[in-house]
Short mmCIF file of the C-alpha atoms (twelve columns), coordinates in Angstrom:
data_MODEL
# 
_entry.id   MODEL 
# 
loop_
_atom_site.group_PDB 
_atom_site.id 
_atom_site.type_symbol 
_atom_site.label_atom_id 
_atom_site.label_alt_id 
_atom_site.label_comp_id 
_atom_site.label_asym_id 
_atom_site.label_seq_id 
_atom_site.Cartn_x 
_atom_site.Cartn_y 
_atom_site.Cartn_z 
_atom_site.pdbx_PDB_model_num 
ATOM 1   C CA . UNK A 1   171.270 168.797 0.185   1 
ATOM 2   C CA . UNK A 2   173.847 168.146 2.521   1 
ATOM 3   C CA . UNK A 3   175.050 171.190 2.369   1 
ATOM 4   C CA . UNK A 4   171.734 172.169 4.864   1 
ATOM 5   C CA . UNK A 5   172.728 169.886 7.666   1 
ATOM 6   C CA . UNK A 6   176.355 171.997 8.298   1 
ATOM 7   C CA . UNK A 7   176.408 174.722 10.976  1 
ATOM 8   C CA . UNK A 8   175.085 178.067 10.012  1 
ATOM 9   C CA . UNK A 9   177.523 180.575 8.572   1 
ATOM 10  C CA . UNK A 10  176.175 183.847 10.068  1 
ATOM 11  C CA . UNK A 11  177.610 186.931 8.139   1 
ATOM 12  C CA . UNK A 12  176.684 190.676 8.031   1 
ATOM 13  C CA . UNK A 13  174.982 191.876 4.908   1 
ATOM 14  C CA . UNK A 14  174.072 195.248 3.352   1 
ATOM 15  C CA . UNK A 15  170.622 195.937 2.788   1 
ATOM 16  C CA . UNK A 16  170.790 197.035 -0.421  1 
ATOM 17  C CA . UNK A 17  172.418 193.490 -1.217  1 
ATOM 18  C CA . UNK A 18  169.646 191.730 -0.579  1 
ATOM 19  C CA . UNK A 19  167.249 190.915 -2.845  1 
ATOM 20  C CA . UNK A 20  163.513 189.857 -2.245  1 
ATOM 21  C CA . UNK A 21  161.634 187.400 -4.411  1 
ATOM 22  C CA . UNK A 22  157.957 188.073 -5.624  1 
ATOM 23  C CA . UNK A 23  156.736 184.624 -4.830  1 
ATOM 24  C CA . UNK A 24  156.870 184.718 -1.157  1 
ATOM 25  C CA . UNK A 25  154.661 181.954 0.519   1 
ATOM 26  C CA . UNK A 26  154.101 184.740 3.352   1 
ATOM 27  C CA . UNK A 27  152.152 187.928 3.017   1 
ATOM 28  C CA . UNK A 28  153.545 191.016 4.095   1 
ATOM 29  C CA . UNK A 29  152.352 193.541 6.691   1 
ATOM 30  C CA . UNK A 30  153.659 196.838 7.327   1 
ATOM 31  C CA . UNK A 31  152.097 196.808 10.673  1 
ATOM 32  C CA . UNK A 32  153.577 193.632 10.943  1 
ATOM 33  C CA . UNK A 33  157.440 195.452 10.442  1 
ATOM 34  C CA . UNK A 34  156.600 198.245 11.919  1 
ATOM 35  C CA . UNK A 35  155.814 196.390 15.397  1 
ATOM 36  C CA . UNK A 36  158.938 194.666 14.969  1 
ATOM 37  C CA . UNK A 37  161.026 197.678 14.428  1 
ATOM 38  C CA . UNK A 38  160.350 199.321 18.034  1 
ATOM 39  C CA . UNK A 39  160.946 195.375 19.291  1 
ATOM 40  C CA . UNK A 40  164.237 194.911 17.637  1 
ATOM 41  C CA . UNK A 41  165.044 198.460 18.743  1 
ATOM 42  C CA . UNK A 42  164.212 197.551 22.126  1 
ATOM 43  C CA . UNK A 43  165.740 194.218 21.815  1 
ATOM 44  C CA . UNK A 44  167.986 193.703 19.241  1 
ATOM 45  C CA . UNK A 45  167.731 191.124 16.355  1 
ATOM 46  C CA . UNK A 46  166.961 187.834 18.362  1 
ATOM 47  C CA . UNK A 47  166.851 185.380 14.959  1 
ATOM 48  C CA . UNK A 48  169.299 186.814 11.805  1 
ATOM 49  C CA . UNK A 49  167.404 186.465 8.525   1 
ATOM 50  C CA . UNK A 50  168.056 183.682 5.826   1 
ATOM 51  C CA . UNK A 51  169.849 184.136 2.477   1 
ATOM 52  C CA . UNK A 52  170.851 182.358 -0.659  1 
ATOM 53  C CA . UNK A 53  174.119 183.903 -2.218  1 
ATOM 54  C CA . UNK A 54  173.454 184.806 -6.317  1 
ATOM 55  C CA . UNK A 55  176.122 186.070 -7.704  1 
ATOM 56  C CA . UNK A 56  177.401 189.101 -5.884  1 
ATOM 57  C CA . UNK A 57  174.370 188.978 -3.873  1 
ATOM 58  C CA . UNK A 58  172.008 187.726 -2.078  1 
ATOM 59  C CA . UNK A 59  168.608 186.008 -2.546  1 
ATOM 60  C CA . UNK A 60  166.083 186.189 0.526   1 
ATOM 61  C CA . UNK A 61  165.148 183.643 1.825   1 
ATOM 62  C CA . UNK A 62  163.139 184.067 5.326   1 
ATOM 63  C CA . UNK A 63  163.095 187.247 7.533   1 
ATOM 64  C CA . UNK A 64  160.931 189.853 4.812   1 
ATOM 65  C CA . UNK A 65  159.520 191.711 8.490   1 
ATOM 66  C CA . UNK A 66  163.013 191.946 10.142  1 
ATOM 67  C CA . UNK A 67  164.116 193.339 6.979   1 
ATOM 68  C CA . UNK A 68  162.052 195.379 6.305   1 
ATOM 69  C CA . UNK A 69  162.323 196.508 10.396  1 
ATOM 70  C CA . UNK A 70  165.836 197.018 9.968   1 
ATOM 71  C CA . UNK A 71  165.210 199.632 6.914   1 
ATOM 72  C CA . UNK A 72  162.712 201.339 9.226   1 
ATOM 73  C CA . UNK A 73  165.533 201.842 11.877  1 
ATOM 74  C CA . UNK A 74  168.099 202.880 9.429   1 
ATOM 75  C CA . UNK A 75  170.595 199.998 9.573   1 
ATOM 76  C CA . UNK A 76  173.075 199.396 6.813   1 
ATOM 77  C CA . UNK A 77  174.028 195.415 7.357   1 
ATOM 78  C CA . UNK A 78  171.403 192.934 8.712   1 
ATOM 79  C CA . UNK A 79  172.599 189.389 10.676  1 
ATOM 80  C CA . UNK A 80  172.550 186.574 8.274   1 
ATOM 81  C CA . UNK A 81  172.657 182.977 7.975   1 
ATOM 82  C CA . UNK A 82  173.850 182.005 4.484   1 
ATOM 83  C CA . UNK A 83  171.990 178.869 2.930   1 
ATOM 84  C CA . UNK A 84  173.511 175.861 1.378   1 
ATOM 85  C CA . UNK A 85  170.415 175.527 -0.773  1 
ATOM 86  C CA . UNK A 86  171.378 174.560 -4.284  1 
ATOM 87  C CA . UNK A 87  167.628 174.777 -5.816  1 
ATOM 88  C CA . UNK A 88  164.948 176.926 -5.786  1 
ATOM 89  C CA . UNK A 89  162.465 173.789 -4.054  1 
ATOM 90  C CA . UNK A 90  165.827 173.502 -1.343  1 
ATOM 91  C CA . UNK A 91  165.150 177.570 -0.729  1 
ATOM 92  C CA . UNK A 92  161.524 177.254 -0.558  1 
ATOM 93  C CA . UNK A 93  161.277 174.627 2.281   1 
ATOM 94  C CA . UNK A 94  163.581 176.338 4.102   1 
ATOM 95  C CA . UNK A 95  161.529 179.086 4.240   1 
ATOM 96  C CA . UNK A 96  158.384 177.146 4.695   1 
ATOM 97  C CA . UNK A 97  160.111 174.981 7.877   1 
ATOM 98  C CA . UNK A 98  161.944 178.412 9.170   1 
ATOM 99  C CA . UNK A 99  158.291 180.191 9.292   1 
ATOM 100 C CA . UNK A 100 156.501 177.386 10.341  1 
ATOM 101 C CA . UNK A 101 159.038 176.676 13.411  1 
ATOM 102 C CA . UNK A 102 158.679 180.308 14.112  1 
ATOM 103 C CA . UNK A 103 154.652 179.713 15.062  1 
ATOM 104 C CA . UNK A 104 154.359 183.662 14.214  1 
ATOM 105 C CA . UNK A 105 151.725 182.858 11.333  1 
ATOM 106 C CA . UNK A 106 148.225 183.765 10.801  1 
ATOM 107 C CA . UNK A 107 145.597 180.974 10.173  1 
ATOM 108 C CA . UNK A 108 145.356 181.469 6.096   1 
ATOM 109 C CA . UNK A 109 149.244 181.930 6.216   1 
ATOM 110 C CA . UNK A 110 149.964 178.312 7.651   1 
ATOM 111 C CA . UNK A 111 147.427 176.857 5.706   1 
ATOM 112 C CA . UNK A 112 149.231 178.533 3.023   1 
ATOM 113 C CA . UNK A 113 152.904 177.615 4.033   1 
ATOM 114 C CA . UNK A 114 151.903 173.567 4.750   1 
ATOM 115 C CA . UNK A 115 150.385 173.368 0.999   1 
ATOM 116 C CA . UNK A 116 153.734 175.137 -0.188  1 
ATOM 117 C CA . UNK A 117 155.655 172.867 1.584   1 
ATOM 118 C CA . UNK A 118 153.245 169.603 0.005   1 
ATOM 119 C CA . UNK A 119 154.022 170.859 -3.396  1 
ATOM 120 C CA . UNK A 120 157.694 171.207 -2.711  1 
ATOM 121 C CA . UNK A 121 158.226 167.649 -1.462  1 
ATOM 122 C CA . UNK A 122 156.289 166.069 -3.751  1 
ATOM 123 C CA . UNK A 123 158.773 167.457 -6.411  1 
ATOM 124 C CA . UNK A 124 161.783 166.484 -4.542  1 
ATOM 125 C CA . UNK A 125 160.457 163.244 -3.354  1 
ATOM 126 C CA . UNK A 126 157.951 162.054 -6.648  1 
ATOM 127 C CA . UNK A 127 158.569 158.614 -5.544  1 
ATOM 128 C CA . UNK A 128 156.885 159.096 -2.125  1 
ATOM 129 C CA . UNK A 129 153.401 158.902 -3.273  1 
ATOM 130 C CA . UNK A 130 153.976 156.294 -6.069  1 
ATOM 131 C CA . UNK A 131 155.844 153.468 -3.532  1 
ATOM 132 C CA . UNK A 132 159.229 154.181 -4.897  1 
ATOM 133 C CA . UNK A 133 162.490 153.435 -3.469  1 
ATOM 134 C CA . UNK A 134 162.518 154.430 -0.072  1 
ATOM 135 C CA . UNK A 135 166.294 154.322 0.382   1 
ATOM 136 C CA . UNK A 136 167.026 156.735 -1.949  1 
ATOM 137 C CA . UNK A 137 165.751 159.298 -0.406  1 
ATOM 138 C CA . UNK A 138 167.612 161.563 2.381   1 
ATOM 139 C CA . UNK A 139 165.141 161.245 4.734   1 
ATOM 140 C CA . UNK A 140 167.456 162.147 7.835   1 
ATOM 141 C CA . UNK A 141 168.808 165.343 5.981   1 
ATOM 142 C CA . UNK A 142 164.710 166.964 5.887   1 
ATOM 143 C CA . UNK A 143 163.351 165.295 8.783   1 
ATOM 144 C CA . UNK A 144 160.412 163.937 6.522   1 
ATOM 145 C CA . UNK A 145 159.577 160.590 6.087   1 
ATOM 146 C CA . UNK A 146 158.353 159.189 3.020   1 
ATOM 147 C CA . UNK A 147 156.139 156.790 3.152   1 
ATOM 148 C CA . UNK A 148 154.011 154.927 0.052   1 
ATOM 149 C CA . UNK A 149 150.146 153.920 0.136   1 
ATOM 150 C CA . UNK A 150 147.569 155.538 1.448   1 
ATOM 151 C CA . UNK A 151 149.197 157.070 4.443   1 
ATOM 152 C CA . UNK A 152 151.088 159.531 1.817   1 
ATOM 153 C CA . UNK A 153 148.029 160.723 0.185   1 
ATOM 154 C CA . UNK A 154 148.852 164.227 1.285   1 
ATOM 155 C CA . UNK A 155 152.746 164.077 2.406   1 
ATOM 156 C CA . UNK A 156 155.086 161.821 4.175   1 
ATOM 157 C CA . UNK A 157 155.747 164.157 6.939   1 
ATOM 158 C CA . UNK A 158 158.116 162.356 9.700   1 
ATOM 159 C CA . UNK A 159 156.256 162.224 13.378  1 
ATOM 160 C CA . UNK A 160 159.702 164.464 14.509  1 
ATOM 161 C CA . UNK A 161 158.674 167.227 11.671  1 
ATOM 162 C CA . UNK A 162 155.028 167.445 13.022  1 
ATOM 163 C CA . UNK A 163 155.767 167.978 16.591  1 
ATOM 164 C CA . UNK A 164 158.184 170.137 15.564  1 
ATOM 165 C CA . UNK A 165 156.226 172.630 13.969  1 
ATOM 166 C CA . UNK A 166 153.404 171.589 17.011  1 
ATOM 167 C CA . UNK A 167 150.707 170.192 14.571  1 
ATOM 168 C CA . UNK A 168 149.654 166.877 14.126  1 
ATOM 169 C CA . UNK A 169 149.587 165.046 11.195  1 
ATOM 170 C CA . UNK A 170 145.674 165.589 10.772  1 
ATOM 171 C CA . UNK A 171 145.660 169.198 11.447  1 
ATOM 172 C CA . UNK A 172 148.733 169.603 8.739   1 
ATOM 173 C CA . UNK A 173 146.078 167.827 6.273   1 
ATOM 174 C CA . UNK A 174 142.995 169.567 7.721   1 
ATOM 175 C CA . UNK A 175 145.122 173.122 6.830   1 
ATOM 176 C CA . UNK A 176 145.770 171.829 2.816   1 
ATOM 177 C CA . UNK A 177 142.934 170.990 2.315   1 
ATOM 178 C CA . UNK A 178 141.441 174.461 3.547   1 
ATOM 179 C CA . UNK A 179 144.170 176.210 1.148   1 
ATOM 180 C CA . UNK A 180 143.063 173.595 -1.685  1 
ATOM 181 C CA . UNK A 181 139.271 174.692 -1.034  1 
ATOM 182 C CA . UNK A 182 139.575 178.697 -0.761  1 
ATOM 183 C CA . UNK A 183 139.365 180.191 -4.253  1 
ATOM 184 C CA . UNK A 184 141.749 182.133 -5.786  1 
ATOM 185 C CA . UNK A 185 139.961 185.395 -4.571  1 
ATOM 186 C CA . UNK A 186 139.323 184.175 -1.384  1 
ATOM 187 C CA . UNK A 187 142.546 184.091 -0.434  1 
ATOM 188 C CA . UNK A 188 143.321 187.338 -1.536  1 
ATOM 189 C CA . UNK A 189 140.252 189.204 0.063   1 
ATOM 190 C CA . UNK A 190 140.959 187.279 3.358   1 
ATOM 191 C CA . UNK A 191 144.858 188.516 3.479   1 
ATOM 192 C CA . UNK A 192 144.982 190.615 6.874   1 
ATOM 193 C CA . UNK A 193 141.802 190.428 7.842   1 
ATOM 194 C CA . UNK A 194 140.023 189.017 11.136  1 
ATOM 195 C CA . UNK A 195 139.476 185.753 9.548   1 
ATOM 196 C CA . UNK A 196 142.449 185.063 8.250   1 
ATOM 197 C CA . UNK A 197 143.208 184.727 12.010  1 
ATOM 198 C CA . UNK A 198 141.142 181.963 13.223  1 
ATOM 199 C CA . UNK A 199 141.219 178.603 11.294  1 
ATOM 200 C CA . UNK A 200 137.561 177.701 12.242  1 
ATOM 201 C CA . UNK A 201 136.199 180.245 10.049  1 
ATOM 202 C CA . UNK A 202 138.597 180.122 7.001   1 
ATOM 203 C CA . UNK A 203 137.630 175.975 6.947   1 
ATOM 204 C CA . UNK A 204 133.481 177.177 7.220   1 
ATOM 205 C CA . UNK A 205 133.929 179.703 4.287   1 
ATOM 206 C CA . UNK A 206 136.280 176.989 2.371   1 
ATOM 207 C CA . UNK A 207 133.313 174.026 2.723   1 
ATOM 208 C CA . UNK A 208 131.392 176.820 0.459   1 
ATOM 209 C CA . UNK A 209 131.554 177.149 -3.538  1 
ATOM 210 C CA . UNK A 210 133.290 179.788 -4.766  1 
ATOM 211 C CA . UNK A 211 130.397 181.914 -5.904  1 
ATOM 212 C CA . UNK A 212 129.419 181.650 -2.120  1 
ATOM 213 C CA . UNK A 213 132.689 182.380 -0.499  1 
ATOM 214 C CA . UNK A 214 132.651 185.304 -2.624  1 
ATOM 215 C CA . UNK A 215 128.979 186.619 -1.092  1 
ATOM 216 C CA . UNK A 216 130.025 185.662 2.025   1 
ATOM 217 C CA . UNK A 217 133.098 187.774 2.368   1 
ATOM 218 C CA . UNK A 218 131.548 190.651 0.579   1 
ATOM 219 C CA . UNK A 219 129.004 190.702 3.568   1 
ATOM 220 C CA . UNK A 220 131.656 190.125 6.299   1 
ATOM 221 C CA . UNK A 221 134.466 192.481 4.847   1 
ATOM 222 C CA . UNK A 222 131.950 195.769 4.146   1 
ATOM 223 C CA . UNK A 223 130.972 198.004 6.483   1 
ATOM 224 C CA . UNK A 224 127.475 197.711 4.884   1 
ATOM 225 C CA . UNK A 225 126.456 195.246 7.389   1 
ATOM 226 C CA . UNK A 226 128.609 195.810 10.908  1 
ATOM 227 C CA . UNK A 227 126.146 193.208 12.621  1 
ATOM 228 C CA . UNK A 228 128.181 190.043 10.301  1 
ATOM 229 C CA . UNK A 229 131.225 189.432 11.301  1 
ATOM 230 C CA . UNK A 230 131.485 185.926 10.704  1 
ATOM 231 C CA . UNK A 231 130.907 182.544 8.232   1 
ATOM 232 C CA . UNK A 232 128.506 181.912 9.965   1 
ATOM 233 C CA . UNK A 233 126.134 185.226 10.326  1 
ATOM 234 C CA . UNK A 234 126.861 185.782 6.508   1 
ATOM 235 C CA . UNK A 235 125.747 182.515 5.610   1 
ATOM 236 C CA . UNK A 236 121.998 183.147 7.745   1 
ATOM 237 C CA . UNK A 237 122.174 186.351 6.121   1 
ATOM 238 C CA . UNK A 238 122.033 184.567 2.397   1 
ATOM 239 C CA . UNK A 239 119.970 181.728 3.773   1 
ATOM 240 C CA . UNK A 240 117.017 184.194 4.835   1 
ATOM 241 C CA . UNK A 241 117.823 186.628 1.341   1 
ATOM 242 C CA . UNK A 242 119.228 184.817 -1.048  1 
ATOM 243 C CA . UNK A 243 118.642 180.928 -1.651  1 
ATOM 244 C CA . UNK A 244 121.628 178.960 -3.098  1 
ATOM 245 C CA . UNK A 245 121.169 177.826 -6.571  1 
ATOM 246 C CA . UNK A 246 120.907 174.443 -7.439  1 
ATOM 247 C CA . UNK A 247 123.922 174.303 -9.362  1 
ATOM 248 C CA . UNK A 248 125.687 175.532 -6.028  1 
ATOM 249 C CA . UNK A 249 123.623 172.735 -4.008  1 
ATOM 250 C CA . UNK A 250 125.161 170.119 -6.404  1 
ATOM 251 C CA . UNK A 251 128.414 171.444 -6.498  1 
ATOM 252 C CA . UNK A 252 128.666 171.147 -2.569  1 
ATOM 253 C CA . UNK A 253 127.333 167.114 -2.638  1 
ATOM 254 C CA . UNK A 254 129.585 166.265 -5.856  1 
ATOM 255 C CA . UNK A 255 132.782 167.561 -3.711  1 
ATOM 256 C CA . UNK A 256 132.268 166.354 -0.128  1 
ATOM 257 C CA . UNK A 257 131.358 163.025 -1.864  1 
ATOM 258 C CA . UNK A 258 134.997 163.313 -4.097  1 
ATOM 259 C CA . UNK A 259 137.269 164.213 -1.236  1 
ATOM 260 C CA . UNK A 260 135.961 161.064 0.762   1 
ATOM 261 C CA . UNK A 261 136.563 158.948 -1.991  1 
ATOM 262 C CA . UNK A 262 139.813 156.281 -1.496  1 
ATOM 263 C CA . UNK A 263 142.522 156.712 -3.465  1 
ATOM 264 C CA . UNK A 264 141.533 153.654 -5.493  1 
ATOM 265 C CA . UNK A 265 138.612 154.724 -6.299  1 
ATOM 266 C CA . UNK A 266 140.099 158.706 -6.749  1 
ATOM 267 C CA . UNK A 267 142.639 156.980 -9.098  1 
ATOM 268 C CA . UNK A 268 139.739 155.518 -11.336 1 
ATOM 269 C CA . UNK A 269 137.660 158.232 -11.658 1 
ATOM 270 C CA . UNK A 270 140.254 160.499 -12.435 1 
ATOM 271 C CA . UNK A 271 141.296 157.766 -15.680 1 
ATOM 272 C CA . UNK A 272 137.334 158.399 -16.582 1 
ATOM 273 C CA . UNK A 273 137.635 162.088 -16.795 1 
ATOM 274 C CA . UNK A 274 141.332 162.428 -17.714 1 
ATOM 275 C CA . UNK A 275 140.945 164.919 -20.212 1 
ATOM 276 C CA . UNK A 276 138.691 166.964 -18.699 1 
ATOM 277 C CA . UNK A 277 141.172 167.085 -15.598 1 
ATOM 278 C CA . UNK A 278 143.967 168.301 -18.132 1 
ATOM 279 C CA . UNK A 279 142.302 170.663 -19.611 1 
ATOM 280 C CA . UNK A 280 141.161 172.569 -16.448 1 
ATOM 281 C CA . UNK A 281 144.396 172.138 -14.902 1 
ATOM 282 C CA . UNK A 282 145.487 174.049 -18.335 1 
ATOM 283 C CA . UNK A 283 142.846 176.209 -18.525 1 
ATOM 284 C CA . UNK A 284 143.992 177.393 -14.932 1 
ATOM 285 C CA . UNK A 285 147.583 177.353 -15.539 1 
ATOM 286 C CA . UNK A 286 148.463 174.600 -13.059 1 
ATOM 287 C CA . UNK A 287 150.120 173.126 -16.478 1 
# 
């Protein structure tokens, strides 16, 4: 880990060098490189991209649009800054911090990258959120702060990291918890669209069960009904045609009621229903 606090080596690569993982924690956009193609050209390349070194090549890290821009204009090497990384977790918050710092992201997408980078420093920090030794963690060389209790139910994000990424600690929560909400299909259907934009709407459509954040983008997303173009129409749309089943009522109370809950009280309920918890967590491939 030290290796990410030493100055930047910035080297020329070719393209066809680089390599480009499938789990990216940002969606691509062709518009998106296309746009940045006539900038660069205009321009040049203001930020070089970020790559790990495998082998006899490289491993992207952050920069999939100028990439991908470059291509467009022809170029054979790309600007880039090598990365000490030594894991896989070490590569994936640097490209979580590098595109968050950037501010360039879409609503869903930084509600996307902050859960990303939750899951990645909970498995290089476990002892953060079970009151474990504080001093043996590099806390200088991330900029996070670990802290135990309560106050690292979601992450120990330092007050330094959080200003610099110009979110405050609650808004950071506020945008996991949105990610944690959306279903699996959500979250694909709402990739590039108009709501993936604003954060107000993706939070509205993730307070809603799954079978309803399904209905409601189906309404908002076709060009069946032009007059709903929000959470909000589509849900007076189903309120006045369609009446939420009870199962869907219940479903709503059970989980605003859960999420409130202290972690005490989380901690005990969750011993109650252990095995159920497992086996959904299996039966969804989380383990």
């Amino acid at each position: 880990m030290d290796a990410l606090m030493t100055t930047p080596t910035i080297i020329d690569i070719c393209l066809t060098d680089i390599d480009v993982p499938a789990d990216r924690a940002r969606d691509f956009s062709e518009a998106g490189a296309e746009a940045l193609a006539h900038i660069i050209a205009a321009q040049g390349l203001q930020h070089p991209i970020r790559v790990r070194a495998s082998g006899d090549r490289y491993t992207l890290i952050a920069g999939l649009h100028r990439l991908r821009a470059f291509e467009r204009l022809g170029q054979e090497t790309i600007p880039a800054i090598l990365s000490g990384a030594g894991t896989e977790d070490e590569a994936r918050l640097e490209e979580v911090l590098e595109n968050l710092g950037r501010n360039e992201l879409a609503a869903l997408d930084r509600c996307h990258h902050l859960y990303e980078l939750k899951q990645v420093y909970e498995r290089m920090y476990p002892q953060s959120g079970h009151g474990g030794d504080r001093k043996s963690i590099k806390r200088q060389t991330l900029h996070l702060d670990p802290q135990a209790g309560s106050s690292a139910e979601i992450f120990g994000f330092a007050r330094a990291t959080a200003e610099k990424i110009g979110l405050s600690e609650r808004a950071i929560k506020l945008a996991v918890t949105i990610w944690t909400r959306l279903s699996a299909r959500s979250r694909l259907k709402l990739a590039g669209t108009h709501l993936a934009e604003k954060q107000t709407e993706l939070q509205k459509l993730s307070e809603q069960t799954a079978t309803v954040q399904d209905k409601i983008l189906n309404l908002v997303l076709s060009d069946e009904h032009p007059d709903i173009q929000n959470v909000a129409a589509a849900l007076a749309h189903l309120e006045g045609g369609v009446t939420p089943t009870r199962i869907e009522k219940d479903f709503v109370r059970l989980r605003d009621s859960f999420v409130k809950l202290p972690d005490t009280t989380l901690d005990r309920l969750i011993i109650e229903v252990e095995d159920r918890v497992i086996a959904s967590l299996k039966r969804r491939g989380r383990i």
